[in-house]
Short mmCIF file of N, CA and C in Angstrom, two decimals:
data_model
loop_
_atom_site.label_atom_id
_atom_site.label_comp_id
_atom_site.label_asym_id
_atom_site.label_seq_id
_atom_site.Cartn_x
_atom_site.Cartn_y
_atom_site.Cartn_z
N UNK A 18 0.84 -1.18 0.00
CA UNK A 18 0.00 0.00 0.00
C UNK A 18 0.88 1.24 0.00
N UNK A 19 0.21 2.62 -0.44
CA UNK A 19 1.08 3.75 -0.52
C UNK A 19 1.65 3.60 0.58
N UNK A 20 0.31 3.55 1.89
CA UNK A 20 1.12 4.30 3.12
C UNK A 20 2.56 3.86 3.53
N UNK A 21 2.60 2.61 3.37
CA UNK A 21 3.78 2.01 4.07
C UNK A 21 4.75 1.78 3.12
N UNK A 22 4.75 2.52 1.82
CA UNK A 22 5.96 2.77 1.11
C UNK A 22 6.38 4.18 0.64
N UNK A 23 5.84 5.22 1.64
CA UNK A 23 6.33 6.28 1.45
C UNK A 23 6.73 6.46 2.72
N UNK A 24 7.90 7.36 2.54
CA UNK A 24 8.76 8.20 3.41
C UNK A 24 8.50 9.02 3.88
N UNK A 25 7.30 9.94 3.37
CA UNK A 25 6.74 11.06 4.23
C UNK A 25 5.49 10.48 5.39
N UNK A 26 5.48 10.00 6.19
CA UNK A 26 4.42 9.60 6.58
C UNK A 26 3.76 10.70 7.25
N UNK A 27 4.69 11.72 7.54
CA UNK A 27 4.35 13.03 8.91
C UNK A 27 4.19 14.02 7.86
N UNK A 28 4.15 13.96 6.37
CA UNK A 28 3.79 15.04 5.76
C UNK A 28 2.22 14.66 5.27
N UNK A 29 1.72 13.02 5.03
CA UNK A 29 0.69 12.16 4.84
C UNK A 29 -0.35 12.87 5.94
N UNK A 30 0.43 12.83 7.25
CA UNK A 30 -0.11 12.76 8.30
C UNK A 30 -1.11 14.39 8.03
N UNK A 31 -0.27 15.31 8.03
CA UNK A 31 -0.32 16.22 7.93
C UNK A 31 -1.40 16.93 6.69
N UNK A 32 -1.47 16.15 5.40
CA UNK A 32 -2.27 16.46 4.68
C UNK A 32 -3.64 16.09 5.15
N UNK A 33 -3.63 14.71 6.05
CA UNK A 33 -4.64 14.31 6.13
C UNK A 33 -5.17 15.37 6.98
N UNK A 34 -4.72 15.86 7.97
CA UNK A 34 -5.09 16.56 9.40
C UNK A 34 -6.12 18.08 8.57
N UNK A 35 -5.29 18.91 7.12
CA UNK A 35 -5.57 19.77 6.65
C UNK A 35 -6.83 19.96 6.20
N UNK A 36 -7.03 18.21 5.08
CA UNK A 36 -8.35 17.40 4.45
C UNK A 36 -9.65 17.75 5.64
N UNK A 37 -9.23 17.02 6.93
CA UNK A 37 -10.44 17.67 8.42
C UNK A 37 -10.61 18.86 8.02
N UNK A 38 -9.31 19.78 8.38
CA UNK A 38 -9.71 20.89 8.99
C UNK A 38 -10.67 21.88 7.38
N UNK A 39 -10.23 21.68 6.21
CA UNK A 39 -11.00 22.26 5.32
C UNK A 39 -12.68 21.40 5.08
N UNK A 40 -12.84 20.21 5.17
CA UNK A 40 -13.56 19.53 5.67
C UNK A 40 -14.55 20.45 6.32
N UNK A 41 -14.38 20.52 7.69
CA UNK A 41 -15.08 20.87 8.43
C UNK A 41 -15.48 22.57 7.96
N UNK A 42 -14.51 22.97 7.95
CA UNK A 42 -14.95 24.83 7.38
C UNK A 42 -15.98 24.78 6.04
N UNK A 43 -15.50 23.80 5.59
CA UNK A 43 -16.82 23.85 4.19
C UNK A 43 -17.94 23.58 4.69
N UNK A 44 -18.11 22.50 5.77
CA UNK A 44 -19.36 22.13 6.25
C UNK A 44 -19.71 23.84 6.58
N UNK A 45 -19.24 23.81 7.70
CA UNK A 45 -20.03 25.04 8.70
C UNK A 45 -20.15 26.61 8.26
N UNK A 46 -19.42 26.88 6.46
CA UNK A 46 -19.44 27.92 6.13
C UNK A 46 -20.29 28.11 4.68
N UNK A 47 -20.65 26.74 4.21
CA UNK A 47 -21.31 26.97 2.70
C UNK A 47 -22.20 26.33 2.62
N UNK A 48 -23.69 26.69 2.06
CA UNK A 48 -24.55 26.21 1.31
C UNK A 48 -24.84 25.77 0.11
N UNK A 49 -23.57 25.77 -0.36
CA UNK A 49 -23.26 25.12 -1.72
C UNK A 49 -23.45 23.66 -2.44
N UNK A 50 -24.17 23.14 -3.03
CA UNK A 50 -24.11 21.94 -3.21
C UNK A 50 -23.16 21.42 -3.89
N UNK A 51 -22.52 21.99 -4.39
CA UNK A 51 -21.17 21.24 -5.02
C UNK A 51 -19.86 21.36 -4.16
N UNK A 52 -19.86 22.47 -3.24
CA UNK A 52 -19.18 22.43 -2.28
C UNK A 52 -18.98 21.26 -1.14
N UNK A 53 -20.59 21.11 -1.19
CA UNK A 53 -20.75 20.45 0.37
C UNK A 53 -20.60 18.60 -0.75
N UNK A 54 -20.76 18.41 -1.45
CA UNK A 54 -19.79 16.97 -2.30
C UNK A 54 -19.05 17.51 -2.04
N UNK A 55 -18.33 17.94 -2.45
CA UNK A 55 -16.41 18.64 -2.50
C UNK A 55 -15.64 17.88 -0.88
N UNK A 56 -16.89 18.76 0.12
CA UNK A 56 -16.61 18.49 1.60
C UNK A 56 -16.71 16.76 1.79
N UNK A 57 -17.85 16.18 1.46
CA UNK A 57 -18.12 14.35 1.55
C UNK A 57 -16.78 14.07 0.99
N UNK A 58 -16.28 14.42 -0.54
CA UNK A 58 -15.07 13.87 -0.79
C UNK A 58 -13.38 13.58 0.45
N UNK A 59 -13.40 15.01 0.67
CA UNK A 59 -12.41 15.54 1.34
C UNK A 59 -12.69 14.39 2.84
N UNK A 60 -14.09 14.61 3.09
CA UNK A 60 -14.27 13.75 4.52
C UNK A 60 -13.39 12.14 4.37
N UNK A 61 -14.69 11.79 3.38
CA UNK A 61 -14.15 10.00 2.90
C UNK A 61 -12.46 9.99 3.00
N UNK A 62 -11.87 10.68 1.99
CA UNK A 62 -10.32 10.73 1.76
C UNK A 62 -9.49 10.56 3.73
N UNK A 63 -9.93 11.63 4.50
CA UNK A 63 -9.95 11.43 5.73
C UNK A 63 -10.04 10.57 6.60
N UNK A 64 -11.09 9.76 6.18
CA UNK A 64 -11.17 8.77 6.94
C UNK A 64 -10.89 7.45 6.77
N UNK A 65 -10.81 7.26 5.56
CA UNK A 65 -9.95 6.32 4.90
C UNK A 65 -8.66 6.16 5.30
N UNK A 66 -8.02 6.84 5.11
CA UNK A 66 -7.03 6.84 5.07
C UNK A 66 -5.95 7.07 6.63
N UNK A 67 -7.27 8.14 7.72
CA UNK A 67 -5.94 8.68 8.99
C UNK A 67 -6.00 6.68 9.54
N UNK A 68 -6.74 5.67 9.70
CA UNK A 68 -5.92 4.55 10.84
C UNK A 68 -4.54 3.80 9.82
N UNK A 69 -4.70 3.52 8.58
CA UNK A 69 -3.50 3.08 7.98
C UNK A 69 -2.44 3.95 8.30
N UNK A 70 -2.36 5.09 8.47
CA UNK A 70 -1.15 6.17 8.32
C UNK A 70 -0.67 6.04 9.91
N UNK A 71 -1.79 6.58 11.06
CA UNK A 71 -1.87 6.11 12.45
C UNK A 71 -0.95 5.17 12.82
N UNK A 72 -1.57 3.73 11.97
CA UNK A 72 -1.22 2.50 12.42
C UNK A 72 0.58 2.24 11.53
N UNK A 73 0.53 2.84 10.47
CA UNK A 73 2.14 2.80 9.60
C UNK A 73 2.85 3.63 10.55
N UNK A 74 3.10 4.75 11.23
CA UNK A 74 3.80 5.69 12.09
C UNK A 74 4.20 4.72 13.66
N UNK A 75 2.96 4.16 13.87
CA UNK A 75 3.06 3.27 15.18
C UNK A 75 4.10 2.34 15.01
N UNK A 76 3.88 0.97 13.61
CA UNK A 76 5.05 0.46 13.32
C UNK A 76 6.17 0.96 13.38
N UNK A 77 6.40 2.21 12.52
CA UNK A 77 7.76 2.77 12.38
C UNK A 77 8.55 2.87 13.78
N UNK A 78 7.84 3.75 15.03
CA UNK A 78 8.15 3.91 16.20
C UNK A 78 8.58 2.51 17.02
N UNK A 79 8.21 1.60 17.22
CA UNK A 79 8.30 -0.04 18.05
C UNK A 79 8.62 -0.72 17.21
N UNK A 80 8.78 -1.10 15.92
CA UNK A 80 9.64 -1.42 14.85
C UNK A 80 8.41 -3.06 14.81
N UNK A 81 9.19 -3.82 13.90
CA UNK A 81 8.17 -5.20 13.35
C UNK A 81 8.38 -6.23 14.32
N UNK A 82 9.27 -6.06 15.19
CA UNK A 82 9.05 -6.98 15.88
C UNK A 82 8.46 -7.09 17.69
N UNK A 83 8.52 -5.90 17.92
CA UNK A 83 7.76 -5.59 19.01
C UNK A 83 6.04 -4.97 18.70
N UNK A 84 5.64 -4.75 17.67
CA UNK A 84 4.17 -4.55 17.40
C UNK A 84 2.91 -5.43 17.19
N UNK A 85 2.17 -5.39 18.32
CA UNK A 85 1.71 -6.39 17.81
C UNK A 85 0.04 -5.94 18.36
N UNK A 86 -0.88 -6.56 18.92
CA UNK A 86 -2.19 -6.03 18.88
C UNK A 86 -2.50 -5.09 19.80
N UNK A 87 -1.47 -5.34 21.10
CA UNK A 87 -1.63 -4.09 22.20
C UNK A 87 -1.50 -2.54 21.22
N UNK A 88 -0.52 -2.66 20.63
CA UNK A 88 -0.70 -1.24 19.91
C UNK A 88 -1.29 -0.60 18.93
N UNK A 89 -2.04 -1.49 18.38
CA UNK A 89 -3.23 -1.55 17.88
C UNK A 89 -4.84 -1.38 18.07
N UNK A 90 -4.70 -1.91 19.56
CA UNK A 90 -5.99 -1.35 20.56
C UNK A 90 -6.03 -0.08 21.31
N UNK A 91 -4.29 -0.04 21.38
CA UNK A 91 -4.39 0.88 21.95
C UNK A 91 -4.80 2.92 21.49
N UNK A 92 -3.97 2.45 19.66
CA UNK A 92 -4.43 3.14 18.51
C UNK A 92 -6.37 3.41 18.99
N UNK A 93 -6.55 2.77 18.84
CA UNK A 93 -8.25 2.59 18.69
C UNK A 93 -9.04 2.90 20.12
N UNK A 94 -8.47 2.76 20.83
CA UNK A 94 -8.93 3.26 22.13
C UNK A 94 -8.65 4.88 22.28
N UNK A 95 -7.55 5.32 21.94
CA UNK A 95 -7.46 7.01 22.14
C UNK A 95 -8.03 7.47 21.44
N UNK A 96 -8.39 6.86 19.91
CA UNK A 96 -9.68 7.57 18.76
C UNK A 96 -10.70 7.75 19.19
N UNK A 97 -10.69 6.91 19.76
CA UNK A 97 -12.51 6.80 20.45
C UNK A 97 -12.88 7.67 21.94
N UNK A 98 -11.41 7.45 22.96
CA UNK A 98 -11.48 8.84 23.76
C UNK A 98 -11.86 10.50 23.43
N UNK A 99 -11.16 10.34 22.18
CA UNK A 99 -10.97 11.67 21.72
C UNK A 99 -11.98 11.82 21.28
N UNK A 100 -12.56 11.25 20.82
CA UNK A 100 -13.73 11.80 19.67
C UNK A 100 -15.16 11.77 20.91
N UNK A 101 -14.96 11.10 21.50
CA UNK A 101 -15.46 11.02 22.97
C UNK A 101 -15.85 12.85 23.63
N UNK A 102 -14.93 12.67 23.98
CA UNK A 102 -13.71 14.33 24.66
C UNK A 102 -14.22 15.45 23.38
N UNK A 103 -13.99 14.87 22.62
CA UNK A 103 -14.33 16.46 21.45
C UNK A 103 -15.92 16.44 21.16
N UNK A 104 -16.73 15.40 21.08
CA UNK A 104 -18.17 15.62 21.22
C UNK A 104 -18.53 16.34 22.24
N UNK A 105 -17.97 15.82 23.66
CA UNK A 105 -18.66 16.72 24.77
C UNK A 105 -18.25 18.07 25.03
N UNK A 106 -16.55 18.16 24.08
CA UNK A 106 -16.27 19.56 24.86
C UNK A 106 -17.06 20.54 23.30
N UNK A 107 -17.50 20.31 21.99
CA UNK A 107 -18.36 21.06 21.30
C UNK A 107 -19.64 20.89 21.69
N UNK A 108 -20.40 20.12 22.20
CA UNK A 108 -21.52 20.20 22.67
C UNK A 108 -21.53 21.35 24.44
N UNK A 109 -20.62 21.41 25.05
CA UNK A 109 -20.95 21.78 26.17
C UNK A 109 -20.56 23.53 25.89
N UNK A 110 -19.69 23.69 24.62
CA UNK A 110 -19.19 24.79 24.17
C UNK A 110 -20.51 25.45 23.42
N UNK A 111 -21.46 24.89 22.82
CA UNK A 111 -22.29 25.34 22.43
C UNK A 111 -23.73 25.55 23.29
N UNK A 112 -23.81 24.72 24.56
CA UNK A 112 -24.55 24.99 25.40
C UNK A 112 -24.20 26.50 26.09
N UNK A 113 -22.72 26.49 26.33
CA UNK A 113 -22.11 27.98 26.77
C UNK A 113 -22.77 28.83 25.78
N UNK A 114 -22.82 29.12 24.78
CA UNK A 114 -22.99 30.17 23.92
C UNK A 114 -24.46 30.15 23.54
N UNK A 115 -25.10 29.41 23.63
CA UNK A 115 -26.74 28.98 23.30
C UNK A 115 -27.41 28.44 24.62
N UNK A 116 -27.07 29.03 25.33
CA UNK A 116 -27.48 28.73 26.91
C UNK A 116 -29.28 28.17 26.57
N UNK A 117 -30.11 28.48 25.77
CA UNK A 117 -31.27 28.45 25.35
C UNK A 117 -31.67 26.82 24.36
N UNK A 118 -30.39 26.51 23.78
CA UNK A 118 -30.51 25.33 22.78
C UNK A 118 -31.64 24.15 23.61
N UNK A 119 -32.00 23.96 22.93
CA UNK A 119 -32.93 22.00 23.27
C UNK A 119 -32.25 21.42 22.81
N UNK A 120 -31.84 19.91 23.83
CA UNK A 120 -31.80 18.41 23.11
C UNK A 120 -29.83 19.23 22.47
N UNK A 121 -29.20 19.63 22.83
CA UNK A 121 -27.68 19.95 22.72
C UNK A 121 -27.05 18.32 22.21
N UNK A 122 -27.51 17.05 23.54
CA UNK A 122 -26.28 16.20 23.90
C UNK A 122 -27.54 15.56 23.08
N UNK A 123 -28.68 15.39 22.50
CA UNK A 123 -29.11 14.66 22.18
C UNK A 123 -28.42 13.49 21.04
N UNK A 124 -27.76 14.59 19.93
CA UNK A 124 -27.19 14.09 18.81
C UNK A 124 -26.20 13.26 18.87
N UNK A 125 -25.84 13.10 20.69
CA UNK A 125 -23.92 12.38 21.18
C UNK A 125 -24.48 11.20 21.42
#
């Protein structure tokens, strides 16, 4: 696969991180319908792609012979913290500012 035969993995990393962050600004700034495809593209590409890159960087670090499923769960356990952690801290960020909203945590 690309990931694990290129050398840039932290520049990979890095495009991918960009892909989110324009991602997300298209969501929350356009009503565009060709935009907001544009945004689904950019998402998919994202998500596809950040656990191979994740999981190729992890190898690189503990090398092939010390890797094995602990670091692999463990990959998958901080994704899921985080995304955990970033639902509640935008939901509780928008309760701050919309002190008035209904049903905020409903969508978590």
């Amino acid at each position: 696969a690309y990931v694990d035969q290129t050398k840039n993995k932290k520049l990979l990393l890095f495009v991918l991180a960009a892909t989110m962050i324009g991602s997300g600004v298209i969501l929350t700034t356009s009503t565009n319908f060709g935009l907001l495809i544009f945004q689904g593209v950019l998402d998919g590409i994202h998500k596809t792609m950040l656990l191979p890159v994740v999981t190729a960087m992890t190898l690189g670090s503990v090398g092939k012979t010390r890797f094995h499923r602990k670091h692999a769960a463990v990959n998958s356990m901080i994704s899921t913290v985080a995304t955990g952690v970033g639902s509640l801290l935008i939901g509780g960020i928008g309760y701050a500012i919309y002190p008035d909203i209904q049903k905020v945590f409903s969508l978590l």
